[in-house]
Amino acid sequence: MVAGSDFAASDELGRCLVRGLSRIATVADGAKNHDYVAARSISWTDLVGIIDQRSGRVPASEAFHYFLNHIESAPCRYYRLGAADGTSSVLGYAYTANNHREFAFLQRLLDAHEIPISVVNVCAAPKRKVIGVSGGVQEVVVAAVRALFEGREDLAPGLLQAVCKFATSVQGAIVTLSKAKSRKFVVANDHSPAPVAYAAVARAFGSSVIYVQHAEVSNIFPPLDFDLSILRSRNSAEVYKSIGAPRGRVVVAARSSGWINPDDINETRTCLINAVKVACVIYPSSVVELSELKALVAALNANDSVVSIQLKLHPRSELEGSSVSSLSLDVLETAPDFPHIAVCGNSSIVAELFERGNLVFQFDSLDRIAKDYYGFIRAGLSDELVLGDAGVRFWAQSHPLSQSEMSRAAAFVPRVREPENVGAWHDVSSALSDCFAVADL
């Protein structure tokens, strides 16, 4: 481990930060609607004076000047670790509910394989803050950001905000991890500023980095750059492989235990297809077009065959209390266990709902994310729903899946007992044993 000011100016830290910034920029540049999805984290009022009103983008020179001013006075959050950070623990950064869920899954996975290691989330430790990025850290961060901006005429406001968040997170990560004993670090997000910053600093400190995928992936994501990647599905593995050769070992592990028989899925689907009366649950993505959601609710309310409508919000939903109240719907904390008609936005929850036998429909107007963003409709896990059909028994047009259709869907759902899924699961045990050998922590 490199300590103190020597570490702040180290070449290894610089290399890790450049790689991290590249990951963030890959998604920000590749997603046409990046700022739409990230709108809540963008300080629009701070950027009004530098956003070009014609293009909606920030000139690179103005962006760099804004960045330099920001890191001088911005608060940098760090965490004060305690005795839990020992040789029998692996540290990680998980700030959101979805990331918390993945850390809990990793702990269950380790316990199931009798690996005596605790997953410790640094975000659960007491928070502290310092103001501004310190001199030694600032030097290497500024060099990495200059390299990112080089050759750009302008950039999206969301990317500028992400770069600023990355810089302050680097400062926080260095303080947080400077005395850490564990030589493993876990993240559940591969492109957002804070987890990428923590992963970069941990790697520069000499730690191995493990990635536990929290949601489905698309081809605008960066390649896998981790010592071990624990993915959600074989489809995710194929998408990442198409993006670029992964670093380290890649395995697929189902987030819930127990195999699912394809016949059981089809049996539940058949009952719903034939049902005259059904329960319906709406699952918007994190961003929601409220007017479209209200139109959908109104159409389903007018459907005599729909006996109940409930709402399950995304863990990071942008909907506020008053907006939710205006819908007059029961709001669920978790997806219900009973079979139902699920109407979703572009959300990873589609795969989870499908494996329970629910009939899943995507109402793409619920958000402005690209249509069938994750490919669930193409793979047969869900069908498309248009507003004009919401007043009739639209689910009656669905069908039980054939063997070939089920095999295609199983690429997204690792619990379905298919030969490829069984083979993928067999790789998990050895990967965990190799990566989390206690002697190496």
mmCIF file of N, CA, C and O in Angstrom, residues 29-124:
data_model
loop_
_atom_site.group_PDB
_atom_site.id
_atom_site.type_symbol
_atom_site.label_atom_id
_atom_site.label_comp_id
_atom_site.label_asym_id
_atom_site.label_seq_id
_atom_site.Cartn_x
_atom_site.Cartn_y
_atom_site.Cartn_z
ATOM 1 N N ASP A 29 -21.964 9.309 -22.520
ATOM 2 C CA ASP A 29 -21.890 9.628 -23.946
ATOM 3 C C ASP A 29 -22.780 8.716 -24.781
ATOM 4 O O ASP A 29 -23.308 9.126 -25.815
ATOM 5 N N GLY A 30 -22.945 7.474 -24.340
ATOM 6 C CA GLY A 30 -23.675 6.503 -25.148
ATOM 7 C C GLY A 30 -25.178 6.557 -24.998
ATOM 8 O O GLY A 30 -25.913 6.118 -25.888
ATOM 9 N N ALA A 31 -25.667 7.082 -23.867
ATOM 10 C CA ALA A 31 -27.099 7.115 -23.613
ATOM 11 C C ALA A 31 -27.685 8.434 -24.109
ATOM 12 O O ALA A 31 -27.334 9.498 -23.602
ATOM 13 N N LYS A 32 -28.583 8.360 -25.063
ATOM 14 C CA LYS A 32 -29.201 9.567 -25.596
ATOM 15 C C LYS A 32 -30.013 10.301 -24.540
ATOM 16 O O LYS A 32 -30.204 11.510 -24.618
ATOM 17 N N ASN A 33 -30.490 9.565 -23.560
ATOM 18 C CA ASN A 33 -31.346 10.162 -22.529
ATOM 19 C C ASN A 33 -30.665 10.156 -21.158
ATOM 20 O O ASN A 33 -31.332 10.101 -20.131
ATOM 21 N N HIS A 34 -29.342 10.199 -21.134
ATOM 22 C CA HIS A 34 -28.606 10.131 -19.872
ATOM 23 C C HIS A 34 -29.053 11.213 -18.902
ATOM 24 O O HIS A 34 -29.313 10.945 -17.728
ATOM 25 N N ASP A 35 -29.159 12.451 -19.375
ATOM 26 C CA ASP A 35 -29.522 13.542 -18.473
ATOM 27 C C ASP A 35 -30.968 13.435 -18.012
ATOM 28 O O ASP A 35 -31.315 13.889 -16.917
ATOM 29 N N TYR A 36 -31.822 12.833 -18.832
ATOM 30 C CA TYR A 36 -33.217 12.609 -18.435
ATOM 31 C C TYR A 36 -33.279 11.664 -17.244
ATOM 32 O O TYR A 36 -33.977 11.911 -16.268
ATOM 33 N N VAL A 37 -32.507 10.588 -17.292
ATOM 34 C CA VAL A 37 -32.509 9.609 -16.210
ATOM 35 C C VAL A 37 -31.796 10.168 -14.973
ATOM 36 O O VAL A 37 -32.212 9.933 -13.837
ATOM 37 N N ALA A 38 -30.745 10.957 -15.192
ATOM 38 C CA ALA A 38 -29.940 11.462 -14.077
ATOM 39 C C ALA A 38 -30.392 12.833 -13.589
ATOM 40 O O ALA A 38 -29.713 13.453 -12.785
ATOM 41 N N ALA A 39 -31.558 13.282 -14.040
ATOM 42 C CA ALA A 39 -31.979 14.667 -13.800
ATOM 43 C C ALA A 39 -31.950 15.061 -12.335
ATOM 44 O O ALA A 39 -31.588 16.184 -11.982
ATOM 45 N N ARG A 40 -32.331 14.138 -11.442
ATOM 46 C CA ARG A 40 -32.403 14.502 -10.021
ATOM 47 C C ARG A 40 -31.038 14.791 -9.417
ATOM 48 O O ARG A 40 -30.929 15.503 -8.425
ATOM 49 N N SER A 41 -29.975 14.248 -9.995
ATOM 50 C CA SER A 41 -28.635 14.446 -9.431
ATOM 51 C C SER A 41 -27.889 15.594 -10.100
ATOM 52 O O SER A 41 -26.729 15.854 -9.773
ATOM 53 N N ILE A 42 -28.532 16.281 -11.035
ATOM 54 C CA ILE A 42 -27.883 17.378 -11.743
ATOM 55 C C ILE A 42 -28.298 18.708 -11.126
ATOM 56 O O ILE A 42 -29.481 18.991 -10.979
ATOM 57 N N SER A 43 -27.310 19.515 -10.770
ATOM 58 C CA SER A 43 -27.587 20.839 -10.188
ATOM 59 C C SER A 43 -27.826 21.831 -11.329
ATOM 60 O O SER A 43 -26.955 22.630 -11.673
ATOM 61 N N TRP A 44 -29.013 21.764 -11.897
ATOM 62 C CA TRP A 44 -29.297 22.550 -13.092
ATOM 63 C C TRP A 44 -29.123 24.050 -12.839
ATOM 64 O O TRP A 44 -28.631 24.779 -13.702
ATOM 65 N N THR A 45 -29.527 24.524 -11.656
ATOM 66 C CA THR A 45 -29.433 25.964 -11.392
ATOM 67 C C THR A 45 -27.983 26.438 -11.417
ATOM 68 O O THR A 45 -27.703 27.579 -11.809
ATOM 69 N N ASP A 46 -27.050 25.586 -10.999
ATOM 70 C CA ASP A 46 -25.631 25.958 -11.010
ATOM 71 C C ASP A 46 -25.065 26.023 -12.428
ATOM 72 O O ASP A 46 -24.033 26.651 -12.652
ATOM 73 N N LEU A 47 -25.740 25.338 -13.362
ATOM 74 C CA LEU A 47 -25.188 25.216 -14.715
ATOM 75 C C LEU A 47 -25.839 26.155 -15.726
ATOM 76 O O LEU A 47 -25.394 26.217 -16.873
ATOM 77 N N VAL A 48 -26.884 26.860 -15.312
ATOM 78 C CA VAL A 48 -27.646 27.684 -16.267
ATOM 79 C C VAL A 48 -26.741 28.616 -17.063
ATOM 80 O O VAL A 48 -26.890 28.781 -18.279
ATOM 81 N N GLY A 49 -25.771 29.226 -16.391
ATOM 82 C CA GLY A 49 -24.935 30.210 -17.056
ATOM 83 C C GLY A 49 -23.934 29.650 -18.038
ATOM 84 O O GLY A 49 -23.378 30.407 -18.844
ATOM 85 N N ILE A 50 -23.687 28.337 -17.998
ATOM 86 C CA ILE A 50 -22.659 27.788 -18.893
ATOM 87 C C ILE A 50 -23.216 26.792 -19.911
ATOM 88 O O ILE A 50 -22.473 26.325 -20.774
ATOM 89 N N ILE A 51 -24.500 26.441 -19.823
ATOM 90 C CA ILE A 51 -25.093 25.539 -20.810
ATOM 91 C C ILE A 51 -25.436 26.321 -22.082
ATOM 92 O O ILE A 51 -26.102 27.352 -22.013
ATOM 93 N N ASP A 52 -24.970 25.846 -23.204
ATOM 94 C CA ASP A 52 -25.318 26.453 -24.481
ATOM 95 C C ASP A 52 -26.806 26.199 -24.744
ATOM 96 O O ASP A 52 -27.240 25.046 -24.799
ATOM 97 N N GLN A 53 -27.569 27.261 -24.919
ATOM 98 C CA GLN A 53 -29.022 27.133 -25.037
ATOM 99 C C GLN A 53 -29.452 26.445 -26.322
ATOM 100 O O GLN A 53 -30.537 25.879 -26.399
ATOM 101 N N ARG A 54 -28.623 26.462 -27.334
ATOM 102 C CA ARG A 54 -28.975 25.801 -28.606
ATOM 103 C C ARG A 54 -28.730 24.300 -28.552
ATOM 104 O O ARG A 54 -29.563 23.511 -28.989
ATOM 105 N N SER A 55 -27.593 23.921 -28.010
ATOM 106 C CA SER A 55 -27.243 22.498 -27.998
ATOM 107 C C SER A 55 -27.628 21.795 -26.702
ATOM 108 O O SER A 55 -27.734 20.572 -26.660
ATOM 109 N N GLY A 56 -27.814 22.573 -25.621
ATOM 110 C CA GLY A 56 -28.084 21.976 -24.321
ATOM 111 C C GLY A 56 -26.854 21.355 -23.690
ATOM 112 O O GLY A 56 -26.968 20.636 -22.694
ATOM 113 N N ARG A 57 -25.676 21.645 -24.238
ATOM 114 C CA ARG A 57 -24.435 21.070 -23.737
ATOM 115 C C ARG A 57 -23.524 22.171 -23.186
ATOM 116 O O ARG A 57 -23.784 23.366 -23.383
ATOM 117 N N VAL A 58 -22.468 21.767 -22.508
ATOM 118 C CA VAL A 58 -21.552 22.712 -21.887
ATOM 119 C C VAL A 58 -20.236 22.719 -22.671
ATOM 120 O O VAL A 58 -19.635 21.653 -22.861
ATOM 121 N N PRO A 59 -19.790 23.876 -23.134
ATOM 122 C CA PRO A 59 -18.479 23.933 -23.806
ATOM 123 C C PRO A 59 -17.393 23.371 -22.899
ATOM 124 O O PRO A 59 -17.403 23.604 -21.674
ATOM 125 N N ALA A 60 -16.441 22.641 -23.469
ATOM 126 C CA ALA A 60 -15.440 21.942 -22.661
ATOM 127 C C ALA A 60 -14.621 22.896 -21.804
ATOM 128 O O ALA A 60 -14.309 22.590 -20.643
ATOM 129 N N SER A 61 -14.269 24.073 -22.339
ATOM 130 C CA SER A 61 -13.475 25.020 -21.558
ATOM 131 C C SER A 61 -14.261 25.526 -20.352
ATOM 132 O O SER A 61 -13.720 25.647 -19.243
ATOM 133 N N GLU A 62 -15.551 25.810 -20.552
ATOM 134 C CA GLU A 62 -16.403 26.253 -19.447
ATOM 135 C C GLU A 62 -16.578 25.122 -18.427
ATOM 136 O O GLU A 62 -16.602 25.356 -17.209
ATOM 137 N N ALA A 63 -16.708 23.904 -18.922
ATOM 138 C CA ALA A 63 -16.883 22.751 -18.035
ATOM 139 C C ALA A 63 -15.658 22.550 -17.152
ATOM 140 O O ALA A 63 -15.772 22.287 -15.947
ATOM 141 N N PHE A 64 -14.483 22.684 -17.735
ATOM 142 C CA PHE A 64 -13.258 22.475 -16.964
ATOM 143 C C PHE A 64 -13.105 23.555 -15.901
ATOM 144 O O PHE A 64 -12.711 23.272 -14.755
ATOM 145 N N HIS A 65 -13.418 24.794 -16.245
ATOM 146 C CA HIS A 65 -13.353 25.889 -15.278
ATOM 147 C C HIS A 65 -14.346 25.649 -14.139
ATOM 148 O O HIS A 65 -14.017 25.855 -12.964
ATOM 149 N N TYR A 66 -15.564 25.210 -14.478
ATOM 150 C CA TYR A 66 -16.580 24.893 -13.469
ATOM 151 C C TYR A 66 -16.071 23.792 -12.549
ATOM 152 O O TYR A 66 -16.216 23.865 -11.320
ATOM 153 N N PHE A 67 -15.480 22.759 -13.125
ATOM 154 C CA PHE A 67 -14.956 21.635 -12.355
ATOM 155 C C PHE A 67 -13.885 22.100 -11.368
ATOM 156 O O PHE A 67 -13.906 21.717 -10.184
ATOM 157 N N LEU A 68 -12.948 22.933 -11.826
ATOM 158 C CA LEU A 68 -11.875 23.408 -10.952
ATOM 159 C C LEU A 68 -12.429 24.192 -9.766
ATOM 160 O O LEU A 68 -11.976 24.028 -8.630
ATOM 161 N N ASN A 69 -13.414 25.044 -10.019
ATOM 162 C CA ASN A 69 -14.027 25.803 -8.933
ATOM 163 C C ASN A 69 -14.771 24.889 -7.959
ATOM 164 O O ASN A 69 -14.736 25.083 -6.741
ATOM 165 N N HIS A 70 -15.441 23.886 -8.522
ATOM 166 C CA HIS A 70 -16.244 22.978 -7.699
ATOM 167 C C HIS A 70 -15.379 22.231 -6.692
ATOM 168 O O HIS A 70 -15.737 22.145 -5.502
ATOM 169 N N ILE A 71 -14.270 21.674 -7.120
ATOM 170 C CA ILE A 71 -13.486 20.816 -6.226
ATOM 171 C C ILE A 71 -12.735 21.611 -5.171
ATOM 172 O O ILE A 71 -12.221 21.032 -4.208
ATOM 173 N N GLU A 72 -12.695 22.917 -5.303
ATOM 174 C CA GLU A 72 -12.058 23.747 -4.271
ATOM 175 C C GLU A 72 -12.930 23.864 -3.022
ATOM 176 O O GLU A 72 -12.421 23.969 -1.908
ATOM 177 N N SER A 73 -14.253 23.868 -3.218
ATOM 178 C CA SER A 73 -15.133 24.180 -2.087
ATOM 179 C C SER A 73 -16.234 23.151 -1.832
ATOM 180 O O SER A 73 -17.010 23.304 -0.890
ATOM 181 N N ALA A 74 -16.321 22.113 -2.640
ATOM 182 C CA ALA A 74 -17.399 21.127 -2.483
ATOM 183 C C ALA A 74 -17.154 20.243 -1.268
ATOM 184 O O ALA A 74 -16.009 19.913 -0.936
ATOM 185 N N PRO A 75 -18.224 19.832 -0.582
ATOM 186 C CA PRO A 75 -18.059 18.877 0.530
ATOM 187 C C PRO A 75 -17.692 17.493 -0.002
ATOM 188 O O PRO A 75 -18.241 17.039 -1.013
ATOM 189 N N CYS A 76 -16.771 16.842 0.664
ATOM 190 C CA CYS A 76 -16.331 15.496 0.287
ATOM 191 C C CYS A 76 -16.657 14.559 1.451
ATOM 192 O O CYS A 76 -16.079 14.685 2.544
ATOM 193 N N ARG A 77 -17.591 13.647 1.223
ATOM 194 C CA ARG A 77 -18.041 12.744 2.277
ATOM 195 C C ARG A 77 -17.088 11.552 2.410
ATOM 196 O O ARG A 77 -16.693 10.945 1.410
ATOM 197 N N TYR A 78 -16.734 11.234 3.642
ATOM 198 C CA TYR A 78 -15.975 10.009 3.882
ATOM 199 C C TYR A 78 -16.589 9.281 5.071
ATOM 200 O O TYR A 78 -17.511 9.785 5.724
ATOM 201 N N TYR A 79 -16.103 8.069 5.340
ATOM 202 C CA TYR A 79 -16.693 7.213 6.369
ATOM 203 C C TYR A 79 -15.611 6.757 7.340
ATOM 204 O O TYR A 79 -14.489 6.416 6.931
ATOM 205 N N ARG A 80 -15.952 6.756 8.618
ATOM 206 C CA ARG A 80 -15.004 6.362 9.651
ATOM 207 C C ARG A 80 -15.224 4.888 9.971
ATOM 208 O O ARG A 80 -16.174 4.516 10.652
ATOM 209 N N LEU A 81 -14.336 4.059 9.476
ATOM 210 C CA LEU A 81 -14.475 2.614 9.655
ATOM 211 C C LEU A 81 -14.073 2.207 11.060
ATOM 212 O O LEU A 81 -13.235 2.849 11.704
ATOM 213 N N GLY A 82 -14.672 1.099 11.521
ATOM 214 C CA GLY A 82 -14.391 0.597 12.859
ATOM 215 C C GLY A 82 -13.729 -0.752 12.831
ATOM 216 O O GLY A 82 -13.106 -1.155 11.843
ATOM 217 N N ALA A 83 -13.922 -1.492 13.910
ATOM 218 C CA ALA A 83 -13.260 -2.789 14.072
ATOM 219 C C ALA A 83 -13.754 -3.827 13.081
ATOM 220 O O ALA A 83 -13.102 -4.848 12.860
ATOM 221 N N ALA A 84 -14.926 -3.588 12.456
ATOM 222 C CA ALA A 84 -15.474 -4.584 11.513
ATOM 223 C C ALA A 84 -14.587 -4.756 10.294
ATOM 224 O O ALA A 84 -14.665 -5.752 9.592
ATOM 225 N N ASP A 85 -13.740 -3.748 10.039
ATOM 226 C CA ASP A 85 -12.844 -3.851 8.893
ATOM 227 C C ASP A 85 -11.616 -4.659 9.301
ATOM 228 O O ASP A 85 -10.592 -4.121 9.691
ATOM 229 N N GLY A 86 -11.744 -5.967 9.202
ATOM 230 C CA GLY A 86 -10.648 -6.839 9.583
ATOM 231 C C GLY A 86 -10.324 -7.840 8.499
ATOM 232 O O GLY A 86 -10.808 -7.758 7.379
ATOM 233 N N THR A 87 -9.526 -8.811 8.844
ATOM 234 C CA THR A 87 -9.093 -9.784 7.853
ATOM 235 C C THR A 87 -10.192 -10.773 7.475
ATOM 236 O O THR A 87 -10.033 -11.531 6.530
ATOM 237 N N SER A 88 -11.298 -10.813 8.222
ATOM 238 C CA SER A 88 -12.404 -11.710 7.875
ATOM 239 C C SER A 88 -13.557 -10.949 7.231
ATOM 240 O O SER A 88 -14.694 -11.405 7.245
ATOM 241 N N SER A 89 -13.266 -9.783 6.673
ATOM 242 C CA SER A 89 -14.313 -8.989 6.028
ATOM 243 C C SER A 89 -13.835 -8.506 4.671
ATOM 244 O O SER A 89 -12.635 -8.425 4.400
ATOM 245 N N VAL A 90 -14.806 -8.212 3.833
ATOM 246 C CA VAL A 90 -14.526 -7.576 2.556
ATOM 247 C C VAL A 90 -15.330 -6.284 2.528
ATOM 248 O O VAL A 90 -16.524 -6.270 2.849
ATOM 249 N N LEU A 91 -14.676 -5.186 2.207
ATOM 250 C CA LEU A 91 -15.323 -3.889 2.196
ATOM 251 C C LEU A 91 -16.021 -3.644 0.866
ATOM 252 O O LEU A 91 -15.694 -4.262 -0.155
ATOM 253 N N GLY A 92 -16.971 -2.718 0.879
ATOM 254 C CA GLY A 92 -17.642 -2.338 -0.355
ATOM 255 C C GLY A 92 -18.357 -1.017 -0.200
ATOM 256 O O GLY A 92 -18.516 -0.504 0.914
ATOM 257 N N TYR A 93 -18.771 -0.458 -1.329
ATOM 258 C CA TYR A 93 -19.500 0.808 -1.337
ATOM 259 C C TYR A 93 -20.876 0.557 -1.934
ATOM 260 O O TYR A 93 -20.995 0.198 -3.112
ATOM 261 N N ALA A 94 -21.923 0.733 -1.132
ATOM 262 C CA ALA A 94 -23.302 0.557 -1.601
ATOM 263 C C ALA A 94 -24.156 1.648 -0.973
ATOM 264 O O ALA A 94 -24.432 1.599 0.227
ATOM 265 N N TYR A 95 -24.577 2.627 -1.783
ATOM 266 C CA TYR A 95 -25.305 3.777 -1.253
ATOM 267 C C TYR A 95 -26.806 3.699 -1.504
ATOM 268 O O TYR A 95 -27.589 4.269 -0.774
ATOM 269 N N THR A 96 -27.225 2.985 -2.551
ATOM 270 C CA THR A 96 -28.638 2.939 -2.910
ATOM 271 C C THR A 96 -29.277 1.639 -2.446
ATOM 272 O O THR A 96 -28.593 0.659 -2.118
ATOM 273 N N ALA A 97 -30.618 1.624 -2.447
ATOM 274 C CA ALA A 97 -31.349 0.426 -2.020
ATOM 275 C C ALA A 97 -31.026 -0.775 -2.903
ATOM 276 O O ALA A 97 -30.858 -1.898 -2.411
ATOM 277 N N ASN A 98 -30.927 -0.566 -4.208
ATOM 278 C CA ASN A 98 -30.593 -1.669 -5.105
ATOM 279 C C ASN A 98 -29.203 -2.218 -4.822
ATOM 280 O O ASN A 98 -28.967 -3.431 -4.895
ATOM 281 N N ASN A 99 -28.267 -1.333 -4.504
ATOM 282 C CA ASN A 99 -26.912 -1.781 -4.183
ATOM 283 C C ASN A 99 -26.870 -2.500 -2.840
ATOM 284 O O ASN A 99 -26.146 -3.487 -2.679
ATOM 285 N N HIS A 100 -27.658 -2.021 -1.871
ATOM 286 C CA HIS A 100 -27.765 -2.731 -0.588
ATOM 287 C C HIS A 100 -28.244 -4.167 -0.818
ATOM 288 O O HIS A 100 -27.743 -5.118 -0.202
ATOM 289 N N ARG A 101 -29.235 -4.305 -1.695
ATOM 290 C CA ARG A 101 -29.796 -5.622 -1.994
ATOM 291 C C ARG A 101 -28.722 -6.560 -2.538
ATOM 292 O O ARG A 101 -28.671 -7.744 -2.186
ATOM 293 N N GLU A 102 -27.833 -6.040 -3.383
ATOM 294 C CA GLU A 102 -26.793 -6.884 -3.963
ATOM 295 C C GLU A 102 -25.754 -7.288 -2.925
ATOM 296 O O GLU A 102 -25.221 -8.403 -2.971
ATOM 297 N N PHE A 103 -25.460 -6.405 -1.987
ATOM 298 C CA PHE A 103 -24.530 -6.775 -0.919
ATOM 299 C C PHE A 103 -25.127 -7.862 -0.038
ATOM 300 O O PHE A 103 -24.423 -8.779 0.399
ATOM 301 N N ALA A 104 -26.427 -7.751 0.241
ATOM 302 C CA ALA A 104 -27.096 -8.801 1.018
ATOM 303 C C ALA A 104 -27.054 -10.125 0.255
ATOM 304 O O ALA A 104 -26.869 -11.201 0.850
ATOM 305 N N PHE A 105 -27.235 -10.061 -1.065
ATOM 306 C CA PHE A 105 -27.152 -11.271 -1.883
ATOM 307 C C PHE A 105 -25.755 -11.873 -1.819
ATOM 308 O O PHE A 105 -25.590 -13.096 -1.650
ATOM 309 N N LEU A 106 -24.726 -11.035 -1.934
ATOM 310 C CA LEU A 106 -23.362 -11.554 -1.871
ATOM 311 C C LEU A 106 -23.098 -12.216 -0.529
ATOM 312 O O LEU A 106 -22.460 -13.279 -0.466
ATOM 313 N N GLN A 107 -23.611 -11.630 0.551
ATOM 314 C CA GLN A 107 -23.430 -12.244 1.870
ATOM 315 C C GLN A 107 -24.107 -13.609 1.929
ATOM 316 O O GLN A 107 -23.538 -14.585 2.452
ATOM 317 N N ARG A 108 -25.327 -13.697 1.380
ATOM 318 C CA ARG A 108 -26.020 -14.999 1.349
ATOM 319 C C ARG A 108 -25.236 -16.013 0.522
ATOM 320 O O ARG A 108 -25.158 -17.198 0.875
ATOM 321 N N LEU A 109 -24.657 -15.550 -0.556
ATOM 322 C CA LEU A 109 -23.893 -16.430 -1.434
ATOM 323 C C LEU A 109 -22.652 -16.964 -0.713
ATOM 324 O O LEU A 109 -22.345 -18.165 -0.780
ATOM 325 N N LEU A 110 -21.957 -16.094 -0.014
ATOM 326 C CA LEU A 110 -20.782 -16.520 0.746
ATOM 327 C C LEU A 110 -21.177 -17.494 1.862
ATOM 328 O O LEU A 110 -20.511 -18.511 2.079
ATOM 329 N N ASP A 111 -22.269 -17.177 2.568
ATOM 330 C CA ASP A 111 -22.734 -18.060 3.645
ATOM 331 C C ASP A 111 -23.111 -19.437 3.095
ATOM 332 O O ASP A 111 -22.798 -20.468 3.715
ATOM 333 N N ALA A 112 -23.798 -19.453 1.964
ATOM 334 C CA ALA A 112 -24.238 -20.721 1.381
ATOM 335 C C ALA A 112 -23.053 -21.601 0.987
ATOM 336 O O ALA A 112 -23.162 -22.831 0.984
ATOM 337 N N HIS A 113 -21.930 -20.969 0.644
ATOM 338 C CA HIS A 113 -20.734 -21.724 0.257
ATOM 339 C C HIS A 113 -19.756 -21.860 1.426
ATOM 340 O O HIS A 113 -18.598 -22.258 1.227
ATOM 341 N N GLU A 114 -20.245 -21.545 2.643
ATOM 342 C CA GLU A 114 -19.474 -21.710 3.873
ATOM 343 C C GLU A 114 -18.129 -20.996 3.798
ATOM 344 O O GLU A 114 -17.086 -21.516 4.229
ATOM 345 N N ILE A 115 -18.157 -19.785 3.263
ATOM 346 C CA ILE A 115 -16.965 -18.933 3.228
ATOM 347 C C ILE A 115 -17.119 -17.912 4.351
ATOM 348 O O ILE A 115 -18.006 -17.055 4.296
ATOM 349 N N PRO A 116 -16.308 -17.971 5.391
ATOM 350 C CA PRO A 116 -16.522 -17.168 6.610
ATOM 351 C C PRO A 116 -16.050 -15.713 6.474
ATOM 352 O O PRO A 116 -15.125 -15.276 7.155
ATOM 353 N N ILE A 117 -16.726 -14.981 5.636
ATOM 354 C CA ILE A 117 -16.355 -13.590 5.377
ATOM 355 C C ILE A 117 -17.590 -12.725 5.487
ATOM 356 O O ILE A 117 -18.671 -13.091 5.004
ATOM 357 N N SER A 118 -17.450 -11.571 6.118
ATOM 358 C CA SER A 118 -18.543 -10.611 6.228
ATOM 359 C C SER A 118 -18.369 -9.515 5.189
ATOM 360 O O SER A 118 -17.258 -9.000 4.995
ATOM 361 N N VAL A 119 -19.476 -9.150 4.524
ATOM 362 C CA VAL A 119 -19.473 -8.041 3.577
ATOM 363 C C VAL A 119 -19.801 -6.774 4.360
ATOM 364 O O VAL A 119 -20.876 -6.659 4.948
ATOM 365 N N VAL A 120 -18.882 -5.848 4.406
ATOM 366 C CA VAL A 120 -19.030 -4.625 5.193
ATOM 367 C C VAL A 120 -19.202 -3.435 4.254
ATOM 368 O O VAL A 120 -18.312 -3.127 3.454
ATOM 369 N N ASN A 121 -20.337 -2.791 4.346
ATOM 370 C CA ASN A 121 -20.636 -1.616 3.531
ATOM 371 C C ASN A 121 -20.083 -0.376 4.224
ATOM 372 O O ASN A 121 -20.540 -0.018 5.313
ATOM 373 N N VAL A 122 -19.128 0.285 3.601
ATOM 374 C CA VAL A 122 -18.540 1.468 4.246
ATOM 375 C C VAL A 122 -19.590 2.553 4.469
ATOM 376 O O VAL A 122 -19.463 3.380 5.390
ATOM 377 N N CYS A 123 -20.653 2.566 3.651
ATOM 378 C CA CYS A 123 -21.686 3.588 3.775
ATOM 379 C C CYS A 123 -22.491 3.459 5.061
ATOM 380 O O CYS A 123 -23.238 4.378 5.428
ATOM 381 N N ALA A 124 -22.353 2.320 5.751
ATOM 382 C CA ALA A 124 -23.053 2.132 7.019
ATOM 383 C C ALA A 124 -22.255 2.707 8.188
ATOM 384 O O ALA A 124 -22.779 2.812 9.297
#
